[in-house]
JSON list of C-alpha atoms in Angstrom, two decimals:
[
{"chain": "A", "resi": 8, "resn": "UNK", "atom": "CA", "xyz": [0.00, 0.00, 0.00]},
{"chain": "A", "resi": 9, "resn": "UNK", "atom": "CA", "xyz": [1.18, 3.47, -0.85]},
{"chain": "A", "resi": 10, "resn": "UNK", "atom": "CA", "xyz": [-0.27, 6.83, 0.17]},
{"chain": "A", "resi": 11, "resn": "UNK", "atom": "CA", "xyz": [0.55, 9.80, -2.02]},
{"chain": "A", "resi": 12, "resn": "UNK", "atom": "CA", "xyz": [-0.52, 13.44, -1.93]},
{"chain": "A", "resi": 13, "resn": "UNK", "atom": "CA", "xyz": [-1.41, 15.47, -5.00]},
{"chain": "A", "resi": 14, "resn": "UNK", "atom": "CA", "xyz": [-2.73, 18.98, -4.44]},
{"chain": "A", "resi": 15, "resn": "UNK", "atom": "CA", "xyz": [-5.63, 18.61, -1.98]},
{"chain": "A", "resi": 16, "resn": "UNK", "atom": "CA", "xyz": [-6.01, 14.89, -2.58]},
{"chain": "A", "resi": 17, "resn": "UNK", "atom": "CA", "xyz": [-4.59, 11.79, -0.97]},
{"chain": "A", "resi": 18, "resn": "UNK", "atom": "CA", "xyz": [-4.35, 8.63, -3.05]},
{"chain": "A", "resi": 19, "resn": "UNK", "atom": "CA", "xyz": [-4.31, 5.27, -1.29]},
{"chain": "A", "resi": 20, "resn": "UNK", "atom": "CA", "xyz": [-2.81, 2.96, -3.91]},
{"chain": "A", "resi": 21, "resn": "UNK", "atom": "CA", "xyz": [-2.67, -0.77, -3.36]},
{"chain": "A", "resi": 22, "resn": "UNK", "atom": "CA", "xyz": [-2.35, -4.02, -5.27]},
{"chain": "A", "resi": 23, "resn": "UNK", "atom": "CA", "xyz": [-3.46, -7.54, -4.44]},
{"chain": "A", "resi": 24, "resn": "UNK", "atom": "CA", "xyz": [-1.94, -10.64, -5.97]},
{"chain": "A", "resi": 25, "resn": "UNK", "atom": "CA", "xyz": [-4.48, -12.87, -7.66]},
{"chain": "A", "resi": 26, "resn": "UNK", "atom": "CA", "xyz": [-4.30, -16.38, -6.23]},
{"chain": "A", "resi": 27, "resn": "UNK", "atom": "CA", "xyz": [-5.01, -18.11, -9.55]},
{"chain": "A", "resi": 28, "resn": "UNK", "atom": "CA", "xyz": [-2.41, -16.67, -11.88]},
{"chain": "A", "resi": 29, "resn": "UNK", "atom": "CA", "xyz": [-0.17, -14.57, -9.62]},
{"chain": "A", "resi": 30, "resn": "UNK", "atom": "CA", "xyz": [-0.92, -11.32, -11.47]},
{"chain": "A", "resi": 31, "resn": "UNK", "atom": "CA", "xyz": [-1.57, -8.07, -9.61]},
{"chain": "A", "resi": 32, "resn": "UNK", "atom": "CA", "xyz": [-4.93, -6.27, -9.28]},
{"chain": "A", "resi": 33, "resn": "UNK", "atom": "CA", "xyz": [-4.87, -2.48, -8.64]},
{"chain": "A", "resi": 34, "resn": "UNK", "atom": "CA", "xyz": [-7.06, -0.81, -6.00]},
{"chain": "A", "resi": 35, "resn": "UNK", "atom": "CA", "xyz": [-7.57, 2.86, -5.24]},
{"chain": "A", "resi": 36, "resn": "UNK", "atom": "CA", "xyz": [-9.16, 5.14, -2.67]},
{"chain": "A", "resi": 37, "resn": "UNK", "atom": "CA", "xyz": [-9.15, 8.94, -2.99]},
{"chain": "A", "resi": 38, "resn": "UNK", "atom": "CA", "xyz": [-9.62, 11.37, -0.11]},
{"chain": "A", "resi": 39, "resn": "UNK", "atom": "CA", "xyz": [-10.25, 15.11, -0.28]},
{"chain": "A", "resi": 40, "resn": "UNK", "atom": "CA", "xyz": [-7.80, 16.72, 2.14]},
{"chain": "A", "resi": 41, "resn": "UNK", "atom": "CA", "xyz": [-8.68, 20.33, 1.35]},
{"chain": "A", "resi": 42, "resn": "UNK", "atom": "CA", "xyz": [-10.07, 20.93, 4.84]},
{"chain": "A", "resi": 43, "resn": "UNK", "atom": "CA", "xyz": [-7.82, 21.11, 7.90]},
{"chain": "A", "resi": 44, "resn": "UNK", "atom": "CA", "xyz": [-8.52, 17.60, 9.12]},
{"chain": "A", "resi": 45, "resn": "UNK", "atom": "CA", "xyz": [-6.38, 14.73, 10.30]},
{"chain": "A", "resi": 46, "resn": "UNK", "atom": "CA", "xyz": [-8.10, 12.46, 7.80]},
{"chain": "A", "resi": 47, "resn": "UNK", "atom": "CA", "xyz": [-9.70, 13.68, 4.58]},
{"chain": "A", "resi": 48, "resn": "UNK", "atom": "CA", "xyz": [-13.18, 12.79, 3.43]},
{"chain": "A", "resi": 49, "resn": "UNK", "atom": "CA", "xyz": [-13.44, 9.77, 1.15]},
{"chain": "A", "resi": 50, "resn": "UNK", "atom": "CA", "xyz": [-14.59, 10.90, -2.29]},
{"chain": "A", "resi": 51, "resn": "UNK", "atom": "CA", "xyz": [-13.75, 7.69, -4.15]},
{"chain": "A", "resi": 52, "resn": "UNK", "atom": "CA", "xyz": [-14.18, 4.61, -1.92]},
{"chain": "A", "resi": 53, "resn": "UNK", "atom": "CA", "xyz": [-11.56, 1.89, -2.14]},
{"chain": "A", "resi": 54, "resn": "UNK", "atom": "CA", "xyz": [-12.29, -0.26, -5.13]},
{"chain": "A", "resi": 55, "resn": "UNK", "atom": "CA", "xyz": [-10.69, -2.27, -7.86]},
{"chain": "A", "resi": 56, "resn": "UNK", "atom": "CA", "xyz": [-9.82, -0.34, -10.96]},
{"chain": "A", "resi": 57, "resn": "UNK", "atom": "CA", "xyz": [-8.98, -1.69, -14.41]},
{"chain": "A", "resi": 58, "resn": "UNK", "atom": "CA", "xyz": [-11.73, -4.29, -14.02]},
{"chain": "A", "resi": 59, "resn": "UNK", "atom": "CA", "xyz": [-10.61, -6.41, -16.95]},
{"chain": "A", "resi": 60, "resn": "UNK", "atom": "CA", "xyz": [-6.88, -6.12, -16.40]},
{"chain": "A", "resi": 61, "resn": "UNK", "atom": "CA", "xyz": [-4.29, -7.66, -14.12]},
{"chain": "A", "resi": 62, "resn": "UNK", "atom": "CA", "xyz": [-0.61, -6.74, -14.17]},
{"chain": "A", "resi": 63, "resn": "UNK", "atom": "CA", "xyz": [2.64, -8.70, -14.18]},
{"chain": "A", "resi": 64, "resn": "UNK", "atom": "CA", "xyz": [4.11, -6.82, -11.22]},
{"chain": "A", "resi": 65, "resn": "UNK", "atom": "CA", "xyz": [2.92, -5.04, -8.11]},
{"chain": "A", "resi": 66, "resn": "UNK", "atom": "CA", "xyz": [4.62, -1.85, -9.31]},
{"chain": "A", "resi": 67, "resn": "UNK", "atom": "CA", "xyz": [2.77, -1.96, -12.64]},
{"chain": "A", "resi": 68, "resn": "UNK", "atom": "CA", "xyz": [-0.55, -2.29, -10.78]},
{"chain": "A", "resi": 69, "resn": "UNK", "atom": "CA", "xyz": [0.33, 0.65, -8.50]},
{"chain": "A", "resi": 70, "resn": "UNK", "atom": "CA", "xyz": [1.33, 2.71, -11.53]},
{"chain": "A", "resi": 71, "resn": "UNK", "atom": "CA", "xyz": [-2.07, 2.00, -13.12]},
{"chain": "A", "resi": 72, "resn": "UNK", "atom": "CA", "xyz": [-3.88, 3.04, -9.93]},
{"chain": "A", "resi": 73, "resn": "UNK", "atom": "CA", "xyz": [-1.84, 6.28, -9.85]},
{"chain": "A", "resi": 74, "resn": "UNK", "atom": "CA", "xyz": [-2.53, 6.97, -13.54]},
{"chain": "A", "resi": 75, "resn": "UNK", "atom": "CA", "xyz": [-6.26, 6.44, -13.00]},
{"chain": "A", "resi": 76, "resn": "UNK", "atom": "CA", "xyz": [-6.29, 8.75, -9.97]},
{"chain": "A", "resi": 77, "resn": "UNK", "atom": "CA", "xyz": [-4.34, 11.51, -11.69]},
{"chain": "A", "resi": 78, "resn": "UNK", "atom": "CA", "xyz": [-6.54, 11.36, -14.79]},
{"chain": "A", "resi": 79, "resn": "UNK", "atom": "CA", "xyz": [-9.75, 11.72, -12.79]},
{"chain": "A", "resi": 80, "resn": "UNK", "atom": "CA", "xyz": [-8.46, 14.42, -10.44]},
{"chain": "A", "resi": 81, "resn": "UNK", "atom": "CA", "xyz": [-6.85, 16.41, -13.28]},
{"chain": "A", "resi": 82, "resn": "UNK", "atom": "CA", "xyz": [-10.07, 16.29, -15.31]},
{"chain": "A", "resi": 83, "resn": "UNK", "atom": "CA", "xyz": [-11.91, 17.99, -12.46]},
{"chain": "A", "resi": 84, "resn": "UNK", "atom": "CA", "xyz": [-14.12, 14.97, -11.78]},
{"chain": "A", "resi": 85, "resn": "UNK", "atom": "CA", "xyz": [-13.43, 15.34, -8.06]}
]
C-alpha cells in the first residue's frame, strides 16, 4: 500500500496478488484533504480499478492506480 498526496487529494494505492495466476490487481481510494482535518473525506471509496486487467508486477498495478487517480483528479471529476 502506498499513500501519495497530489494537491488537496490523498491517493491510497494498493495491489493484491491474484491467487489463480499470480498477477496483480490495482485498488484505489481517494480522499479530499482540502479541509484542515487529520483524515480527509473519502470521495472515491476503495475499489478495484482496471476491471478487466491484471498486471505482471505489483509496481505496474500501482502505476495504473496512480494513472487512473491523476486522470480523474486532473479532469476535475473530483
